[in-house]
Coordinates of C-alpha atoms (C1' of nucleotides) in Angstrom, one line a residue:
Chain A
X1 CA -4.2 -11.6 6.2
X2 CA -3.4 -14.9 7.5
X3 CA -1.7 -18.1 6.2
X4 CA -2.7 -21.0 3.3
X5 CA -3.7 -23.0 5.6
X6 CA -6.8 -25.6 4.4
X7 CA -6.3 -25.2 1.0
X8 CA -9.1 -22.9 0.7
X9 CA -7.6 -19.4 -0.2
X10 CA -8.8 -16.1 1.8
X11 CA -10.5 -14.6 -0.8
X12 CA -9.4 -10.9 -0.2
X13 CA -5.9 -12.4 -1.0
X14 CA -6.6 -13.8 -3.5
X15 CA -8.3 -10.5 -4.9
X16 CA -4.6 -9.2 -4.1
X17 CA -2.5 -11.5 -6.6
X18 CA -4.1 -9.4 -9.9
X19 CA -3.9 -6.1 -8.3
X20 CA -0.4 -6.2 -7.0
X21 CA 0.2 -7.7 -10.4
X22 CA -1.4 -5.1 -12.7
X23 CA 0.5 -2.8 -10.8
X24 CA 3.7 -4.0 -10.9
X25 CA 3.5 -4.6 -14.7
X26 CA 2.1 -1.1 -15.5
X27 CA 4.6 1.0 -13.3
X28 CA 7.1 -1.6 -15.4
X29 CA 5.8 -0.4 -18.5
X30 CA 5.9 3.2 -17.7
X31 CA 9.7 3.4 -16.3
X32 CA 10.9 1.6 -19.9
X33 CA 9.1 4.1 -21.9
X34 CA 11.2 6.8 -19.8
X35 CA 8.6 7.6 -17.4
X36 CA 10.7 6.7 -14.6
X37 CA 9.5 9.5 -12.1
X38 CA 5.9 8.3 -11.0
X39 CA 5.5 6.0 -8.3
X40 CA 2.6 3.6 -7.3
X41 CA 1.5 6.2 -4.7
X42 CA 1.3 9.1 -7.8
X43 CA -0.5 6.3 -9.9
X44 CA -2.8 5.9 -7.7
X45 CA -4.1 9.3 -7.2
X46 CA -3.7 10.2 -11.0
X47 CA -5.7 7.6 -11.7
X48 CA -8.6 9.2 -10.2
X49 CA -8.5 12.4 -11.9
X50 CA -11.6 13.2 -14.0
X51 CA -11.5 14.8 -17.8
X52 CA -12.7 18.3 -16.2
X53 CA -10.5 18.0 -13.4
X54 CA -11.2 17.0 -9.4
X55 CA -10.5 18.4 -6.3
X56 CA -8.3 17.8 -4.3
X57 CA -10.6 16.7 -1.2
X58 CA -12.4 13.9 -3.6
X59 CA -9.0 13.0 -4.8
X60 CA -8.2 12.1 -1.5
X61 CA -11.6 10.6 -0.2
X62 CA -11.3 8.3 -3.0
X63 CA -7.4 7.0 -2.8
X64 CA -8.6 6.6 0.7
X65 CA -5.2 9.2 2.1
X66 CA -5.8 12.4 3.9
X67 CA -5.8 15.8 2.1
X68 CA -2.0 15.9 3.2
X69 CA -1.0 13.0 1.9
X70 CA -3.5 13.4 -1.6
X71 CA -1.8 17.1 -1.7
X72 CA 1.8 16.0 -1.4
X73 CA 1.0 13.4 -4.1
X74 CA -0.1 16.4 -6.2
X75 CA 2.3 18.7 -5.0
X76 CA 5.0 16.1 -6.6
X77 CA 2.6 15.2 -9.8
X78 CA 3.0 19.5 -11.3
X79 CA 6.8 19.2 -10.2
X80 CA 6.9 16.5 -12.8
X81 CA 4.2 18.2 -15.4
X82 CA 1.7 15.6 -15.2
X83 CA -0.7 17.9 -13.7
X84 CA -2.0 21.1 -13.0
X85 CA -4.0 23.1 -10.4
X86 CA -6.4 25.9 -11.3
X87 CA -8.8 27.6 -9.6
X88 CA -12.5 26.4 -9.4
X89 CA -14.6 28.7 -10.9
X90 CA -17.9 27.5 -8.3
X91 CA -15.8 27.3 -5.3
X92 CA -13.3 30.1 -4.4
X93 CA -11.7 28.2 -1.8
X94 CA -10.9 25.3 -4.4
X95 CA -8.9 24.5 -7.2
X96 CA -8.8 21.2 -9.3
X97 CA -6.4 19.1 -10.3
X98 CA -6.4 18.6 -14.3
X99 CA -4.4 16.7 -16.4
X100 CA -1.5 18.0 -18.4
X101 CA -0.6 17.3 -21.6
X102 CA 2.4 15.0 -20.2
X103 CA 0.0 13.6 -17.7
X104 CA -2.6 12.2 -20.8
X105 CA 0.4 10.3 -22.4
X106 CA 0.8 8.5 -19.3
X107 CA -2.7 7.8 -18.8
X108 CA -3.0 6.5 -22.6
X109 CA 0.3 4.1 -21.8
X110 CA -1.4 3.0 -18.8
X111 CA -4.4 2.2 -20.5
X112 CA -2.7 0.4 -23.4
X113 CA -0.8 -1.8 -20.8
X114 CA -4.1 -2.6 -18.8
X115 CA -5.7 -3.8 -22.2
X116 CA -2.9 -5.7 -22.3
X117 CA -2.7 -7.5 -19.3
X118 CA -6.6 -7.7 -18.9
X119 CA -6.2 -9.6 -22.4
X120 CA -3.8 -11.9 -20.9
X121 CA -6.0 -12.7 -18.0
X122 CA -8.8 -13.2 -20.4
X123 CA -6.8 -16.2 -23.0
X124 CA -6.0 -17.8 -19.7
X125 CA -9.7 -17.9 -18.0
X126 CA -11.7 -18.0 -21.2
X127 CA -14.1 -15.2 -22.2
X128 CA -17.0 -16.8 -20.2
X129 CA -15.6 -17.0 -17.4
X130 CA -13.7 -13.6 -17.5
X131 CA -17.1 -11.7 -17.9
X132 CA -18.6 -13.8 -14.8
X133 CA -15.5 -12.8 -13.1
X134 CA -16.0 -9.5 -13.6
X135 CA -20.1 -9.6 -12.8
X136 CA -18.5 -10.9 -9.4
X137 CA -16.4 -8.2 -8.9
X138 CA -18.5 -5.7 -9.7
X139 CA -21.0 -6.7 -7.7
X140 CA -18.6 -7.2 -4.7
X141 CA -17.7 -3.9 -4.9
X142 CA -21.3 -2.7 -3.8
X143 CA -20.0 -3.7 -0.5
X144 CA -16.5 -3.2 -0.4
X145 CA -16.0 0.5 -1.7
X146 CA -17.6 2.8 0.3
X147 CA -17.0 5.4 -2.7
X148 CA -19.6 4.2 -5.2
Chain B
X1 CA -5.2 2.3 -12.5
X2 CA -6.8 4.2 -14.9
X3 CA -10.2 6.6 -14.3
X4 CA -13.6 5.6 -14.4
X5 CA -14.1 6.2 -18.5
X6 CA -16.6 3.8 -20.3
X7 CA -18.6 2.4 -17.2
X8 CA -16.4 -1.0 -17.7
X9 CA -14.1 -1.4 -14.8
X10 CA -10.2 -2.1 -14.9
X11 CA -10.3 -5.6 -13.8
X12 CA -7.3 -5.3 -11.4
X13 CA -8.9 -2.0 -9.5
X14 CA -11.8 -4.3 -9.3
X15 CA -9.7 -6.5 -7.3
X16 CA -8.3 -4.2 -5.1
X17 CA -12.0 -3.0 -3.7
X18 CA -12.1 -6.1 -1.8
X19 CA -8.4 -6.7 -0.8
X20 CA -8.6 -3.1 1.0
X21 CA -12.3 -3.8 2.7
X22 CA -10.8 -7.1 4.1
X23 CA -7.5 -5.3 5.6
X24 CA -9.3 -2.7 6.4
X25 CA -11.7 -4.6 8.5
X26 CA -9.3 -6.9 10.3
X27 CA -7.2 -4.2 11.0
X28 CA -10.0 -2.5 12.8
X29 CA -11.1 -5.6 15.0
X30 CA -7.7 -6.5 16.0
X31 CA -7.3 -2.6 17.2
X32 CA -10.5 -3.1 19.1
X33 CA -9.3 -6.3 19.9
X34 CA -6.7 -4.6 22.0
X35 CA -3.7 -5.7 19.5
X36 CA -3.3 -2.1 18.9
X37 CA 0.4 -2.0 18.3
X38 CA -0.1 -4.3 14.5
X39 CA 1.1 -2.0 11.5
X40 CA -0.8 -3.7 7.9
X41 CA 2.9 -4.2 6.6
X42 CA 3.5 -6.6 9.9
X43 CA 0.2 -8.3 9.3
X44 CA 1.4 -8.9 5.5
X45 CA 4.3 -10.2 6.7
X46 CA 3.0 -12.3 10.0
X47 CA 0.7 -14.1 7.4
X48 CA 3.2 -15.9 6.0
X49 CA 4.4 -17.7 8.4
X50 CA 4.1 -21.4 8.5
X51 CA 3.1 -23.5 11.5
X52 CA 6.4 -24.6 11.7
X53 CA 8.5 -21.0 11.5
X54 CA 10.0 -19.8 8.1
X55 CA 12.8 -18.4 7.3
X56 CA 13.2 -14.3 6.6
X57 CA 13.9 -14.5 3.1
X58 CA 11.3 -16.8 2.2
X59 CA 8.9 -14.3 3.8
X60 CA 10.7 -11.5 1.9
X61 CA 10.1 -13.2 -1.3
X62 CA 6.6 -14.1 -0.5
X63 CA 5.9 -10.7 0.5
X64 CA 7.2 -9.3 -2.1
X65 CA 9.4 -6.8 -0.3
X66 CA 13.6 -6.8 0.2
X67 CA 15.0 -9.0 3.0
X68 CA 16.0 -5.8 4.8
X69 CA 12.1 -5.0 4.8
X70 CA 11.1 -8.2 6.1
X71 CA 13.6 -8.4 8.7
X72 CA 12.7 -4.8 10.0
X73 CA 9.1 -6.0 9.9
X74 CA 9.9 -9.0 11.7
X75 CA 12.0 -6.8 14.5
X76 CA 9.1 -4.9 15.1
X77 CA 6.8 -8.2 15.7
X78 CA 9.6 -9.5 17.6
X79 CA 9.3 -6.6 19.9
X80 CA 6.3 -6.7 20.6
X81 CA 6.2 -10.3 21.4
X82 CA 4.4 -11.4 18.7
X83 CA 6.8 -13.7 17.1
X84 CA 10.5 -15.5 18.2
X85 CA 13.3 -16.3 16.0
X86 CA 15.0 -19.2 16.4
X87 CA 17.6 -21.0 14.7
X88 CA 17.3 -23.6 11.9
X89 CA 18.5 -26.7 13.0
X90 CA 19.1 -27.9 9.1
X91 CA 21.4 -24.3 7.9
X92 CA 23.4 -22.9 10.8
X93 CA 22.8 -19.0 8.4
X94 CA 19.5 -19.1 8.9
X95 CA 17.1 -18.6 11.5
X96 CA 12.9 -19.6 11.9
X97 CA 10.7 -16.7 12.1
X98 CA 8.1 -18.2 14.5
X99 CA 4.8 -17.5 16.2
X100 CA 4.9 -17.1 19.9
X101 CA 1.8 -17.4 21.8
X102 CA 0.3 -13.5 21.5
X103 CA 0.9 -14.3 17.6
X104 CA -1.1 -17.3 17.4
X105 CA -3.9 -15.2 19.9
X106 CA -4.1 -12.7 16.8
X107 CA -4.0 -15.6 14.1
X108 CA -6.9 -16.7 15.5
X109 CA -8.7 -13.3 15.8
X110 CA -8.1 -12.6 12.1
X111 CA -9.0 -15.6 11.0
X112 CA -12.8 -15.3 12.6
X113 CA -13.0 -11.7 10.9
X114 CA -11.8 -12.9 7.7
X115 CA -14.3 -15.2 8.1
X116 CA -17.1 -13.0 9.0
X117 CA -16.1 -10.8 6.0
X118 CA -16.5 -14.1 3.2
X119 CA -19.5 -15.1 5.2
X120 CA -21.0 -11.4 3.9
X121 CA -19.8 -11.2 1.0
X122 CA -21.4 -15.1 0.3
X123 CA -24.8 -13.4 1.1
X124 CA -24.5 -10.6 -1.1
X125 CA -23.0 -12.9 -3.8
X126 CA -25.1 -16.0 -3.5
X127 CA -23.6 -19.1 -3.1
X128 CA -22.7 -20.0 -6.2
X129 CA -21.3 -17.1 -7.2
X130 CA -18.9 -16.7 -4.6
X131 CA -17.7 -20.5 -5.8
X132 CA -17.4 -19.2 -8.8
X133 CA -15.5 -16.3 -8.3
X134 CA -13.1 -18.3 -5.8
X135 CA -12.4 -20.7 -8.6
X136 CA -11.1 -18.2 -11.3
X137 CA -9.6 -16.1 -8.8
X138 CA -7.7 -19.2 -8.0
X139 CA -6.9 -20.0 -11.7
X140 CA -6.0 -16.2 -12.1
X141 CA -3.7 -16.8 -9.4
X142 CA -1.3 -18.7 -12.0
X143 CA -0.3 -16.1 -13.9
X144 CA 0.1 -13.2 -11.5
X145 CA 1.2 -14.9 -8.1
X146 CA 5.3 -15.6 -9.1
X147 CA 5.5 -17.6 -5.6
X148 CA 3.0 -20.5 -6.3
Chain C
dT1 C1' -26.8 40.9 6.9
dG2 C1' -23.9 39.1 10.0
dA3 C1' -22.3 35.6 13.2
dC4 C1' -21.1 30.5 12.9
dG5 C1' -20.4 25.9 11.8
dA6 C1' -18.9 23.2 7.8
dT7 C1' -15.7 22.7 4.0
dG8 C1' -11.3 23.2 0.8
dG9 C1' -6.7 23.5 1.4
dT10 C1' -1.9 24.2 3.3
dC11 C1' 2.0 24.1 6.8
dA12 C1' 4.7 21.6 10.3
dG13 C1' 6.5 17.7 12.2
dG14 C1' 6.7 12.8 12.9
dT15 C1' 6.2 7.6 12.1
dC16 C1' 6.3 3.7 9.3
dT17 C1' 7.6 1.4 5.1
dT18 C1' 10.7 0.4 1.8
dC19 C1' 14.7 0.8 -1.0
dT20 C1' 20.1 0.5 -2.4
dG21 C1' 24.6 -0.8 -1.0
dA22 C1' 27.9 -3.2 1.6
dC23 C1' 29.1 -6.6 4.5
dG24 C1' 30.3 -11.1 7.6
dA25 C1' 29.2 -16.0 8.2
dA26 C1' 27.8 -20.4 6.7
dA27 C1' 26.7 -23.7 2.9
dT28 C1' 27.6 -25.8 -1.5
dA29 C1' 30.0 -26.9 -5.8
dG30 C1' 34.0 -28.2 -8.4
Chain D
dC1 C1' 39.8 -26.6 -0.2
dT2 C1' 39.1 -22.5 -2.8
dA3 C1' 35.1 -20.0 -5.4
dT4 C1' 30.5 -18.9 -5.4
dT5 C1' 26.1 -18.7 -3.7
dT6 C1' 22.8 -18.0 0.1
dC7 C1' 21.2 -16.1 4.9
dG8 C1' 20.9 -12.5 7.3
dT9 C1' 22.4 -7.9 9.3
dC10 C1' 24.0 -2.9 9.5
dA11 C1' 23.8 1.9 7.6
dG12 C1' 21.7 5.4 5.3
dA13 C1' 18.1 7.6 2.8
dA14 C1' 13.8 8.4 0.4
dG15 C1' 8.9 8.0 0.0
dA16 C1' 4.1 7.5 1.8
dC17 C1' 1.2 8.5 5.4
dC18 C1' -0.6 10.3 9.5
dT19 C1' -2.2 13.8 13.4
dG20 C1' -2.7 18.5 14.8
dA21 C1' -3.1 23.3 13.9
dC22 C1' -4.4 26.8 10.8
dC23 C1' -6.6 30.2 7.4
dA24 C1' -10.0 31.4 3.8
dT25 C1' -14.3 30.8 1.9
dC26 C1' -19.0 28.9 1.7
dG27 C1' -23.7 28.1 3.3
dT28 C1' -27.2 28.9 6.5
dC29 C1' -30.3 30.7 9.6
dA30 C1' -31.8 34.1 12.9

DNA sequence: TGACGATGGTCAGGTCTTCTGACGAAATAG
DNA sequence: CTATTTCGTCAGAAGACCTGACCATCGTCA
């Protein structure tokens, strides 16, 4: 969060470039093949919904946003048939979120565009350097998300 | 942003672990810090500023957001006497977004916790490593930073 | 088993971020 | 010296998020 001043990136911004990138490109991809209705914010949540379905709570502990905020997301993801809510059968007092059948096109677009752009990234650093890159990164993340 | 499916990690949501820790953390020692009144949109914005002032759009562009954004950012940071405009003695349109003296007290401030932050990360890493990863995020930097 | 703290989720209301559209004023090009 | 571009602002609206207050259910422990 502060300037290019010696030369020497910040590191965390420079984490930023690929991620506000890979965003921009997919949410790009997915408004030309006509889904034009999901924002980042939707993306983001989506993006953490497992194959059986999650609640709502992790939802939100892992997009790092409050129950509100993860439950308006939601609220806005049925609207738009990307999702569905049904009860938990373990929990009475929960429901999960599960992934329509208009929600696993997107998520198969997305994929595809990721592949993509990963693929991209990988003819420009070289396939060495790629996998050490991603080593890095996955060790980093040991440290930086507290969710895993 | 796709779900944890085959153990390999999206590159760019690897990215964004880090990117998140690092405002996360400087956000939180600049509101113990006192500089409680900082919004992480301002601090994306205030980062951008040159030693010398720059103008609004430029910081728009660099940002990434609309000139209206920026200029409501900067409004804000104005405020709260963390920056001045003044004019730009080369186009009589524009106008240098500046730091005034409480800015450069938070530049400062963020630059030590950024700091602190790579110093961890180094340890956890290893030396080498971090050069590493420094270096290709730098080359990745080519092909998804449009400014630069 | 029955009270009680913890947990899953919603409702209400508000702030901050960001956008589109339209516009004056100054610079630049032909 | 007009025509076009560029710098910045105003106006209005939508989206993303938050805090605080609540209710229903779960789990536990006397």
């Amino acid at each position: 969060m502060s300037p290019h001043d010696d030369g020497r990136q910040n590191l965390a911004l420079l984490c930023f470039y690929p991620a506000r990138a890979m965003e921009a490109r997919v949410l790009a991809a997915m408004a030309e093949a006509g889904f034009d209705d999901i924002t980042a914010a939707q993306g983001r949540i989506a993006a953490r919904i497992g194959p059986a379905g999650t609640r709502l709570t992790d939802l939100a502990a892992q997009a790092l946003v409050t129950k509100q905020t993860a439950g308006h997301l939601v609220d806005q993801l049925e609207r738009a048939g990307y999702v569905r809510r049904v009860p938990d059968p373990t929990d009475a007092r929960a429901r999960l979120v599960q992934m329509a059948e208009r929600g696993w096109a997107v998520v198969a677009l997305a994929r595809q565009v990721e592949a993509e752009v990963e693929a991209e990234w990988t003819a420009h650093l070289g396939e060495e350097a790629t996998a050490q890159l991603r080593a890095a990164l996955t060790r980093l993340r040991e440290v930086t998300d507290p969710y895993r």
